[in-house]
Amino acid sequence: MTSSERRLGDAIQIPGNYQFQAAFAGSAPQRFWHQTRFEVCLDMLDAGAGMRVLDVGCGSGVFADMVAAVDGTEVTAVDGNREAVSFAERQFCRSNLSFVHGLVDELAFESSSFDRISCLEVIEHIHPEQGRAVMRTFHRLLAPGGRLVISTPNMHSYWPALEWSLDRLRLVPTMDGEQHVAGYHPRALRALGEETGFRLRSTRTLFVLSPWLALANWRLAKALHRLEEAIPVHFGTLLVQSFDRA
């Protein structure tokens, strides 16, 4: 991998509190999107007492704090955005939660240091070869029997059109090219996991129409979300897969 293929961060600066604001102070669809994805990923991670958890690309620290709220977990959260790490340290104070500034493949974690790793909407921000290297790092860091949960926009959905629209309307910090430089769909992400030593455990896709219904009624949006997840075809705009360390 050449230096030009290795990204140290996005081409634009994302505010340190961005994910926190989106989850709790954004528009109804934005709040629904972030809160629901965190709930789903927490369920798939299935962290319990005595488990060491690494949250990679923690941003504002919202998901890391949710994991740390599980009794008996020990959570380390990592992000390359120093402003985000500083915000998270101020916002979330738990004895079992620590925030670290840096890139996961540059930090001196020992092999088999963690029982669970989460990496939510990060892999699309790095070039494919770098993503492959990071997945190998995850495999090294996970203890035998460990689990990885990874989420990313689903390119086999209407996500590309949604991203284009959000960028053109300037409703979010520019994604295409500035943040997102890679794209995945269920088969591609599964193949990447298997290539780097993982075994697919489960696949879920989220958000067809449910976030937009949250504009009118949050409870109905939740009901629609459950129906969307029950559909066997994976065409939701957010892809979440869990892997076991093979």
PDB file of C-alpha atoms in Angstrom:
ATOM      1  CA  MET A   1       0.000   0.000   0.000  1.00  0.00           C
ATOM      2  CA  THR A   2       1.474   3.354  -1.046  1.00  0.00           C
ATOM      3  CA  SER A   3       1.296   6.493   1.082  1.00  0.00           C
ATOM      4  CA  SER A   4      -1.221   7.954  -1.380  1.00  0.00           C
ATOM      5  CA  GLU A   5      -3.570   5.022  -0.669  1.00  0.00           C
ATOM      6  CA  ARG A   6      -3.379   5.452   3.106  1.00  0.00           C
ATOM      7  CA  ARG A   7      -5.820   7.979   4.522  1.00  0.00           C
ATOM      8  CA  LEU A   8      -5.062   9.583   7.863  1.00  0.00           C
ATOM      9  CA  GLY A   9      -8.446  11.308   8.010  1.00  0.00           C
ATOM     10  CA  ASP A  10     -11.182  12.871   5.913  1.00  0.00           C
ATOM     11  CA  ALA A  11     -10.436  15.606   3.390  1.00  0.00           C
ATOM     12  CA  ILE A  12     -12.706  17.916   5.398  1.00  0.00           C
ATOM     13  CA  GLN A  13     -12.729  18.573   9.130  1.00  0.00           C
ATOM     14  CA  ILE A  14     -15.706  17.011  10.898  1.00  0.00           C
ATOM     15  CA  PRO A  15     -16.708  18.815  14.131  1.00  0.00           C
ATOM     16  CA  GLY A  16     -15.864  16.829  17.236  1.00  0.00           C
ATOM     17  CA  ASN A  17     -19.469  16.826  18.437  1.00  0.00           C
ATOM     18  CA  TYR A  18     -20.963  15.891  15.051  1.00  0.00           C
ATOM     19  CA  GLN A  19     -22.296  12.398  15.859  1.00  0.00           C
ATOM     20  CA  PHE A  20     -23.587  13.530  19.258  1.00  0.00           C
ATOM     21  CA  GLN A  21     -25.482  16.432  17.714  1.00  0.00           C
ATOM     22  CA  ALA A  22     -26.835  14.227  14.921  1.00  0.00           C
ATOM     23  CA  ALA A  23     -28.084  11.608  17.387  1.00  0.00           C
ATOM     24  CA  PHE A  24     -29.720  13.953  19.871  1.00  0.00           C
ATOM     25  CA  ALA A  25     -30.274  17.368  18.268  1.00  0.00           C
ATOM     26  CA  GLY A  26     -30.576  16.720  14.535  1.00  0.00           C
ATOM     27  CA  SER A  27     -33.699  16.442  12.399  1.00  0.00           C
ATOM     28  CA  ALA A  28     -36.118  13.624  13.208  1.00  0.00           C
ATOM     29  CA  PRO A  29     -34.817  11.384  10.371  1.00  0.00           C
ATOM     30  CA  GLN A  30     -31.228  12.049  11.440  1.00  0.00           C
ATOM     31  CA  ARG A  31     -31.927  11.283  15.107  1.00  0.00           C
ATOM     32  CA  PHE A  32     -33.852   8.151  14.150  1.00  0.00           C
ATOM     33  CA  TRP A  33     -31.022   6.984  11.881  1.00  0.00           C
ATOM     34  CA  HIS A  34     -28.270   7.373  14.469  1.00  0.00           C
ATOM     35  CA  GLN A  35     -30.140   6.187  17.552  1.00  0.00           C
ATOM     36  CA  THR A  36     -31.539   3.135  15.786  1.00  0.00           C
ATOM     37  CA  ARG A  37     -28.249   2.090  14.209  1.00  0.00           C
ATOM     38  CA  PHE A  38     -26.560   2.310  17.605  1.00  0.00           C
ATOM     39  CA  GLU A  39     -29.269   0.109  19.145  1.00  0.00           C
ATOM     40  CA  VAL A  40     -28.931  -2.499  16.379  1.00  0.00           C
ATOM     41  CA  CYS A  41     -25.136  -2.546  16.535  1.00  0.00           C
ATOM     42  CA  LEU A  42     -25.197  -2.862  20.328  1.00  0.00           C
ATOM     43  CA  ASP A  43     -27.495  -5.873  20.011  1.00  0.00           C
ATOM     44  CA  MET A  44     -25.242  -7.492  17.404  1.00  0.00           C
ATOM     45  CA  LEU A  45     -22.091  -6.802  19.426  1.00  0.00           C
ATOM     46  CA  ASP A  46     -23.569  -8.651  22.430  1.00  0.00           C
ATOM     47  CA  ALA A  47     -20.936  -7.394  24.868  1.00  0.00           C
ATOM     48  CA  GLY A  48     -21.187  -8.717  28.413  1.00  0.00           C
ATOM     49  CA  ALA A  49     -19.525  -8.675  31.804  1.00  0.00           C
ATOM     50  CA  GLY A  50     -15.791  -9.269  31.729  1.00  0.00           C
ATOM     51  CA  MET A  51     -15.437  -8.417  28.044  1.00  0.00           C
ATOM     52  CA  ARG A  52     -12.828  -6.039  26.659  1.00  0.00           C
ATOM     53  CA  VAL A  53     -14.311  -3.950  23.851  1.00  0.00           C
ATOM     54  CA  LEU A  54     -12.600  -1.770  21.234  1.00  0.00           C
ATOM     55  CA  ASP A  55     -14.687   0.844  19.403  1.00  0.00           C
ATOM     56  CA  VAL A  56     -12.818   2.002  16.289  1.00  0.00           C
ATOM     57  CA  GLY A  57     -13.725   5.369  14.789  1.00  0.00           C
ATOM     58  CA  CYS A  58     -15.687   6.332  17.889  1.00  0.00           C
ATOM     59  CA  GLY A  59     -16.339   9.932  16.800  1.00  0.00           C
ATOM     60  CA  SER A  60     -18.223  11.796  19.533  1.00  0.00           C
ATOM     61  CA  GLY A  61     -18.246   8.684  21.731  1.00  0.00           C
ATOM     62  CA  VAL A  62     -21.987   7.978  21.779  1.00  0.00           C
ATOM     63  CA  PHE A  63     -21.797   4.282  20.885  1.00  0.00           C
ATOM     64  CA  ALA A  64     -18.764   3.667  23.096  1.00  0.00           C
ATOM     65  CA  ASP A  65     -20.699   5.080  26.042  1.00  0.00           C
ATOM     66  CA  MET A  66     -23.650   2.798  25.264  1.00  0.00           C
ATOM     67  CA  VAL A  67     -21.331  -0.225  25.316  1.00  0.00           C
ATOM     68  CA  ALA A  68     -19.700   0.948  28.546  1.00  0.00           C
ATOM     69  CA  ALA A  69     -23.157   1.179  30.139  1.00  0.00           C
ATOM     70  CA  VAL A  70     -23.262  -2.635  30.017  1.00  0.00           C
ATOM     71  CA  ASP A  71     -22.153  -3.785  33.467  1.00  0.00           C
ATOM     72  CA  GLY A  72     -18.710  -5.338  33.610  1.00  0.00           C
ATOM     73  CA  THR A  73     -17.408  -4.248  30.210  1.00  0.00           C
ATOM     74  CA  GLU A  74     -14.069  -2.500  29.719  1.00  0.00           C
ATOM     75  CA  VAL A  75     -14.238  -0.186  26.692  1.00  0.00           C
ATOM     76  CA  THR A  76     -11.452   1.501  24.746  1.00  0.00           C
ATOM     77  CA  ALA A  77     -12.595   3.952  22.056  1.00  0.00           C
ATOM     78  CA  VAL A  78     -10.263   5.186  19.309  1.00  0.00           C
ATOM     79  CA  ASP A  79     -10.560   7.987  16.755  1.00  0.00           C
ATOM     80  CA  GLY A  80      -8.167   9.885  14.503  1.00  0.00           C
ATOM     81  CA  ASN A  81     -10.061  13.156  15.024  1.00  0.00           C
ATOM     82  CA  ARG A  82      -8.455  14.810  18.051  1.00  0.00           C
ATOM     83  CA  GLU A  83     -11.385  17.220  18.423  1.00  0.00           C
ATOM     84  CA  ALA A  84     -13.825  14.294  18.600  1.00  0.00           C
ATOM     85  CA  VAL A  85     -11.752  12.510  21.248  1.00  0.00           C
ATOM     86  CA  SER A  86     -11.576  15.692  23.336  1.00  0.00           C
ATOM     87  CA  PHE A  87     -15.345  16.144  23.086  1.00  0.00           C
ATOM     88  CA  ALA A  88     -15.995  12.511  24.047  1.00  0.00           C
ATOM     89  CA  GLU A  89     -13.700  12.746  27.071  1.00  0.00           C
ATOM     90  CA  ARG A  90     -15.620  15.776  28.314  1.00  0.00           C
ATOM     91  CA  GLN A  91     -19.056  14.354  27.542  1.00  0.00           C
ATOM     92  CA  PHE A  92     -18.747  10.770  28.788  1.00  0.00           C
ATOM     93  CA  CYS A  93     -17.115   9.945  32.110  1.00  0.00           C
ATOM     94  CA  ARG A  94     -17.139   6.302  33.167  1.00  0.00           C
ATOM     95  CA  SER A  95     -14.421   4.411  35.008  1.00  0.00           C
ATOM     96  CA  ASN A  96     -14.633   1.582  32.460  1.00  0.00           C
ATOM     97  CA  LEU A  97     -14.404   3.843  29.376  1.00  0.00           C
ATOM     98  CA  SER A  98     -11.255   5.392  27.915  1.00  0.00           C
ATOM     99  CA  PHE A  99     -10.748   7.420  24.744  1.00  0.00           C
ATOM    100  CA  VAL A 100      -7.557   7.322  22.673  1.00  0.00           C
ATOM    101  CA  HIS A 101      -6.486   9.597  19.823  1.00  0.00           C
ATOM    102  CA  GLY A 102      -4.874   7.735  16.925  1.00  0.00           C
ATOM    103  CA  LEU A 103      -5.337   5.238  14.111  1.00  0.00           C
ATOM    104  CA  VAL A 104      -6.012   1.691  15.235  1.00  0.00           C
ATOM    105  CA  ASP A 105      -3.230   0.133  13.151  1.00  0.00           C
ATOM    106  CA  GLU A 106      -0.677   2.535  14.646  1.00  0.00           C
ATOM    107  CA  LEU A 107      -1.542   1.980  18.309  1.00  0.00           C
ATOM    108  CA  ALA A 108       0.428  -0.480  20.414  1.00  0.00           C
ATOM    109  CA  PHE A 109      -2.340  -2.891  21.350  1.00  0.00           C
ATOM    110  CA  GLU A 110      -1.191  -6.441  22.035  1.00  0.00           C
ATOM    111  CA  SER A 111      -2.553  -9.357  20.033  1.00  0.00           C
ATOM    112  CA  SER A 112      -5.785 -10.888  21.382  1.00  0.00           C
ATOM    113  CA  SER A 113      -6.388  -7.789  23.536  1.00  0.00           C
ATOM    114  CA  PHE A 114     -10.146  -7.586  22.910  1.00  0.00           C
ATOM    115  CA  ASP A 115     -13.223  -9.808  22.975  1.00  0.00           C
ATOM    116  CA  ARG A 116     -15.343  -7.474  20.849  1.00  0.00           C
ATOM    117  CA  ILE A 117     -14.535  -4.845  18.216  1.00  0.00           C
ATOM    118  CA  SER A 118     -17.004  -2.381  16.712  1.00  0.00           C
ATOM    119  CA  CYS A 119     -16.255  -0.303  13.629  1.00  0.00           C
ATOM    120  CA  LEU A 120     -19.289   1.748  12.648  1.00  0.00           C
ATOM    121  CA  GLU A 121     -19.278   3.644   9.360  1.00  0.00           C
ATOM    122  CA  VAL A 122     -15.506   3.861   9.110  1.00  0.00           C
ATOM    123  CA  ILE A 123     -14.400   1.452   6.399  1.00  0.00           C
ATOM    124  CA  GLU A 124     -15.950   3.560   3.609  1.00  0.00           C
ATOM    125  CA  HIS A 125     -13.665   6.426   4.692  1.00  0.00           C
ATOM    126  CA  ILE A 126     -10.473   4.534   3.755  1.00  0.00           C
ATOM    127  CA  HIS A 127      -9.247   3.084   0.477  1.00  0.00           C
ATOM    128  CA  PRO A 128      -9.919  -0.643  -0.101  1.00  0.00           C
ATOM    129  CA  GLU A 129      -6.338  -1.821   0.440  1.00  0.00           C
ATOM    130  CA  GLN A 130      -6.139   0.120   3.684  1.00  0.00           C
ATOM    131  CA  GLY A 131      -9.480  -1.378   4.671  1.00  0.00           C
ATOM    132  CA  ARG A 132      -8.062  -4.846   4.071  1.00  0.00           C
ATOM    133  CA  ALA A 133      -5.060  -4.038   6.276  1.00  0.00           C
ATOM    134  CA  VAL A 134      -7.312  -2.710   9.037  1.00  0.00           C
ATOM    135  CA  MET A 135      -9.411  -5.891   8.926  1.00  0.00           C
ATOM    136  CA  ARG A 136      -6.221  -7.922   9.397  1.00  0.00           C
ATOM    137  CA  THR A 137      -5.413  -5.721  12.382  1.00  0.00           C
ATOM    138  CA  PHE A 138      -8.861  -6.451  13.818  1.00  0.00           C
ATOM    139  CA  HIS A 139      -8.217 -10.173  13.423  1.00  0.00           C
ATOM    140  CA  ARG A 140      -4.915  -9.851  15.291  1.00  0.00           C
ATOM    141  CA  LEU A 141      -6.450  -7.810  18.109  1.00  0.00           C
ATOM    142  CA  LEU A 142      -9.431 -10.108  18.701  1.00  0.00           C
ATOM    143  CA  ALA A 143      -9.087 -12.975  21.133  1.00  0.00           C
ATOM    144  CA  PRO A 144     -10.119 -16.456  19.952  1.00  0.00           C
ATOM    145  CA  GLY A 145     -13.907 -16.560  19.847  1.00  0.00           C
ATOM    146  CA  GLY A 146     -14.066 -12.776  19.555  1.00  0.00           C
ATOM    147  CA  ARG A 147     -16.588 -10.876  17.475  1.00  0.00           C
ATOM    148  CA  LEU A 148     -16.400  -7.941  15.067  1.00  0.00           C
ATOM    149  CA  VAL A 149     -19.387  -5.731  14.180  1.00  0.00           C
ATOM    150  CA  ILE A 150     -18.944  -3.458  11.196  1.00  0.00           C
ATOM    151  CA  SER A 151     -21.391  -1.100   9.503  1.00  0.00           C
ATOM    152  CA  THR A 152     -21.195   0.835   6.255  1.00  0.00           C
ATOM    153  CA  PRO A 153     -23.570   2.316   3.657  1.00  0.00           C
ATOM    154  CA  ASN A 154     -25.097  -0.400   1.471  1.00  0.00           C
ATOM    155  CA  MET A 155     -24.225   0.242  -2.161  1.00  0.00           C
ATOM    156  CA  HIS A 156     -26.908  -2.266  -3.246  1.00  0.00           C
ATOM    157  CA  SER A 157     -29.635   0.119  -2.111  1.00  0.00           C
ATOM    158  CA  TYR A 158     -30.699   3.647  -2.947  1.00  0.00           C
ATOM    159  CA  TRP A 159     -27.837   4.930  -0.775  1.00  0.00           C
ATOM    160  CA  PRO A 160     -25.770   6.287  -3.722  1.00  0.00           C
ATOM    161  CA  ALA A 161     -28.722   8.450  -4.803  1.00  0.00           C
ATOM    162  CA  LEU A 162     -29.342   9.533  -1.211  1.00  0.00           C
ATOM    163  CA  GLU A 163     -25.694  10.480  -0.712  1.00  0.00           C
ATOM    164  CA  TRP A 164     -25.691  12.453  -3.972  1.00  0.00           C
ATOM    165  CA  SER A 165     -28.838  14.315  -2.891  1.00  0.00           C
ATOM    166  CA  LEU A 166     -27.566  15.085   0.617  1.00  0.00           C
ATOM    167  CA  ASP A 167     -24.300  16.395  -0.828  1.00  0.00           C
ATOM    168  CA  ARG A 168     -26.003  18.593  -3.424  1.00  0.00           C
ATOM    169  CA  LEU A 169     -28.428  20.018  -0.876  1.00  0.00           C
ATOM    170  CA  ARG A 170     -25.583  20.516   1.636  1.00  0.00           C
ATOM    171  CA  LEU A 171     -27.602  18.869   4.385  1.00  0.00           C
ATOM    172  CA  VAL A 172     -24.528  17.121   5.830  1.00  0.00           C
ATOM    173  CA  PRO A 173     -20.748  17.560   5.506  1.00  0.00           C
ATOM    174  CA  THR A 174     -19.850  16.502   1.939  1.00  0.00           C
ATOM    175  CA  MET A 175     -19.526  12.720   1.768  1.00  0.00           C
ATOM    176  CA  ASP A 176     -18.611  11.656  -1.777  1.00  0.00           C
ATOM    177  CA  GLY A 177     -14.844  11.920  -2.222  1.00  0.00           C
ATOM    178  CA  GLU A 178     -14.383  14.150   0.826  1.00  0.00           C
ATOM    179  CA  GLN A 179     -15.353  11.486   3.362  1.00  0.00           C
ATOM    180  CA  HIS A 180     -16.319   8.345   1.454  1.00  0.00           C
ATOM    181  CA  VAL A 181     -13.746   6.772  -0.858  1.00  0.00           C
ATOM    182  CA  ALA A 182     -14.898   3.122  -0.867  1.00  0.00           C
ATOM    183  CA  GLY A 183     -18.219   1.330  -1.174  1.00  0.00           C
ATOM    184  CA  TYR A 184     -19.506  -2.063  -0.010  1.00  0.00           C
ATOM    185  CA  HIS A 185     -22.533  -4.303  -0.355  1.00  0.00           C
ATOM    186  CA  PRO A 186     -23.335  -7.501   1.581  1.00  0.00           C
ATOM    187  CA  ARG A 187     -21.373  -9.885  -0.644  1.00  0.00           C
ATOM    188  CA  ALA A 188     -18.355  -7.578  -0.878  1.00  0.00           C
ATOM    189  CA  LEU A 189     -18.098  -7.014   2.870  1.00  0.00           C
ATOM    190  CA  ARG A 190     -18.540 -10.719   3.552  1.00  0.00           C
ATOM    191  CA  ALA A 191     -15.768 -11.517   1.071  1.00  0.00           C
ATOM    192  CA  LEU A 192     -13.462  -8.999   2.741  1.00  0.00           C
ATOM    193  CA  GLY A 193     -14.131 -10.538   6.135  1.00  0.00           C
ATOM    194  CA  GLU A 194     -13.529 -14.082   4.943  1.00  0.00           C
ATOM    195  CA  GLU A 195     -10.359 -13.038   3.116  1.00  0.00           C
ATOM    196  CA  THR A 196      -8.941 -11.612   6.340  1.00  0.00           C
ATOM    197  CA  GLY A 197      -9.712 -14.560   8.601  1.00  0.00           C
ATOM    198  CA  PHE A 198     -13.294 -13.988   9.752  1.00  0.00           C
ATOM    199  CA  ARG A 199     -16.460 -16.070   9.502  1.00  0.00           C
ATOM    200  CA  LEU A 200     -19.722 -14.244   8.818  1.00  0.00           C
ATOM    201  CA  ARG A 201     -22.177 -14.530  11.689  1.00  0.00           C
ATOM    202  CA  SER A 202     -25.106 -12.357  10.563  1.00  0.00           C
ATOM    203  CA  THR A 203     -26.171  -9.666   8.087  1.00  0.00           C
ATOM    204  CA  ARG A 204     -28.740  -6.944   8.646  1.00  0.00           C
ATOM    205  CA  THR A 205     -29.645  -3.941   6.530  1.00  0.00           C
ATOM    206  CA  LEU A 206     -31.498  -0.948   7.937  1.00  0.00           C
ATOM    207  CA  PHE A 207     -33.455   2.055   6.749  1.00  0.00           C
ATOM    208  CA  VAL A 208     -35.548   1.939   3.614  1.00  0.00           C
ATOM    209  CA  LEU A 209     -38.320   4.397   4.478  1.00  0.00           C
ATOM    210  CA  SER A 210     -38.468   4.286   8.286  1.00  0.00           C
ATOM    211  CA  PRO A 211     -36.248   7.343   9.017  1.00  0.00           C
ATOM    212  CA  TRP A 212     -38.487   9.545   6.883  1.00  0.00           C
ATOM    213  CA  LEU A 213     -41.605   8.359   8.706  1.00  0.00           C
ATOM    214  CA  ALA A 214     -40.000   9.645  11.922  1.00  0.00           C
ATOM    215  CA  LEU A 215     -40.867  13.131  10.665  1.00  0.00           C
ATOM    216  CA  ALA A 216     -44.509  12.302  11.346  1.00  0.00           C
ATOM    217  CA  ASN A 217     -44.517   9.656  14.073  1.00  0.00           C
ATOM    218  CA  TRP A 218     -41.524   8.097  15.846  1.00  0.00           C
ATOM    219  CA  ARG A 219     -43.449   5.057  17.097  1.00  0.00           C
ATOM    220  CA  LEU A 220     -44.722   4.220  13.616  1.00  0.00           C
ATOM    221  CA  ALA A 221     -41.205   4.686  12.265  1.00  0.00           C
ATOM    222  CA  LYS A 222     -39.949   2.096  14.764  1.00  0.00           C
ATOM    223  CA  ALA A 223     -42.689  -0.313  13.703  1.00  0.00           C
ATOM    224  CA  LEU A 224     -41.777   0.154  10.041  1.00  0.00           C
ATOM    225  CA  HIS A 225     -38.106  -0.355  10.892  1.00  0.00           C
ATOM    226  CA  ARG A 226     -38.941  -3.765  12.361  1.00  0.00           C
ATOM    227  CA  LEU A 227     -40.882  -4.690   9.222  1.00  0.00           C
ATOM    228  CA  GLU A 228     -38.014  -3.563   6.991  1.00  0.00           C
ATOM    229  CA  GLU A 229     -35.577  -5.726   8.931  1.00  0.00           C
ATOM    230  CA  ALA A 230     -37.858  -8.742   8.536  1.00  0.00           C
ATOM    231  CA  ILE A 231     -37.644  -8.548   4.736  1.00  0.00           C
ATOM    232  CA  PRO A 232     -35.177 -11.255   3.598  1.00  0.00           C
ATOM    233  CA  VAL A 233     -33.771  -9.106   0.764  1.00  0.00           C
ATOM    234  CA  HIS A 234     -30.977  -6.850   2.027  1.00  0.00           C
ATOM    235  CA  PHE A 235     -31.776  -3.528   0.378  1.00  0.00           C
ATOM    236  CA  GLY A 236     -31.721  -1.205   3.405  1.00  0.00           C
ATOM    237  CA  THR A 237     -29.398   1.773   3.054  1.00  0.00           C
ATOM    238  CA  LEU A 238     -27.154   0.794   5.991  1.00  0.00           C
ATOM    239  CA  LEU A 239     -25.375  -2.561   6.033  1.00  0.00           C
ATOM    240  CA  VAL A 240     -24.364  -4.160   9.342  1.00  0.00           C
ATOM    241  CA  GLN A 241     -22.492  -7.459   9.518  1.00  0.00           C
ATOM    242  CA  SER A 242     -21.099  -9.366  12.474  1.00  0.00           C
ATOM    243  CA  PHE A 243     -18.140 -11.700  12.145  1.00  0.00           C
ATOM    244  CA  ASP A 244     -16.544 -14.307  14.379  1.00  0.00           C
ATOM    245  CA  ARG A 245     -12.786 -14.597  14.504  1.00  0.00           C
ATOM    246  CA  ALA A 246     -12.101 -17.806  12.595  1.00  0.00           C
TER     247      ALA A 246
END
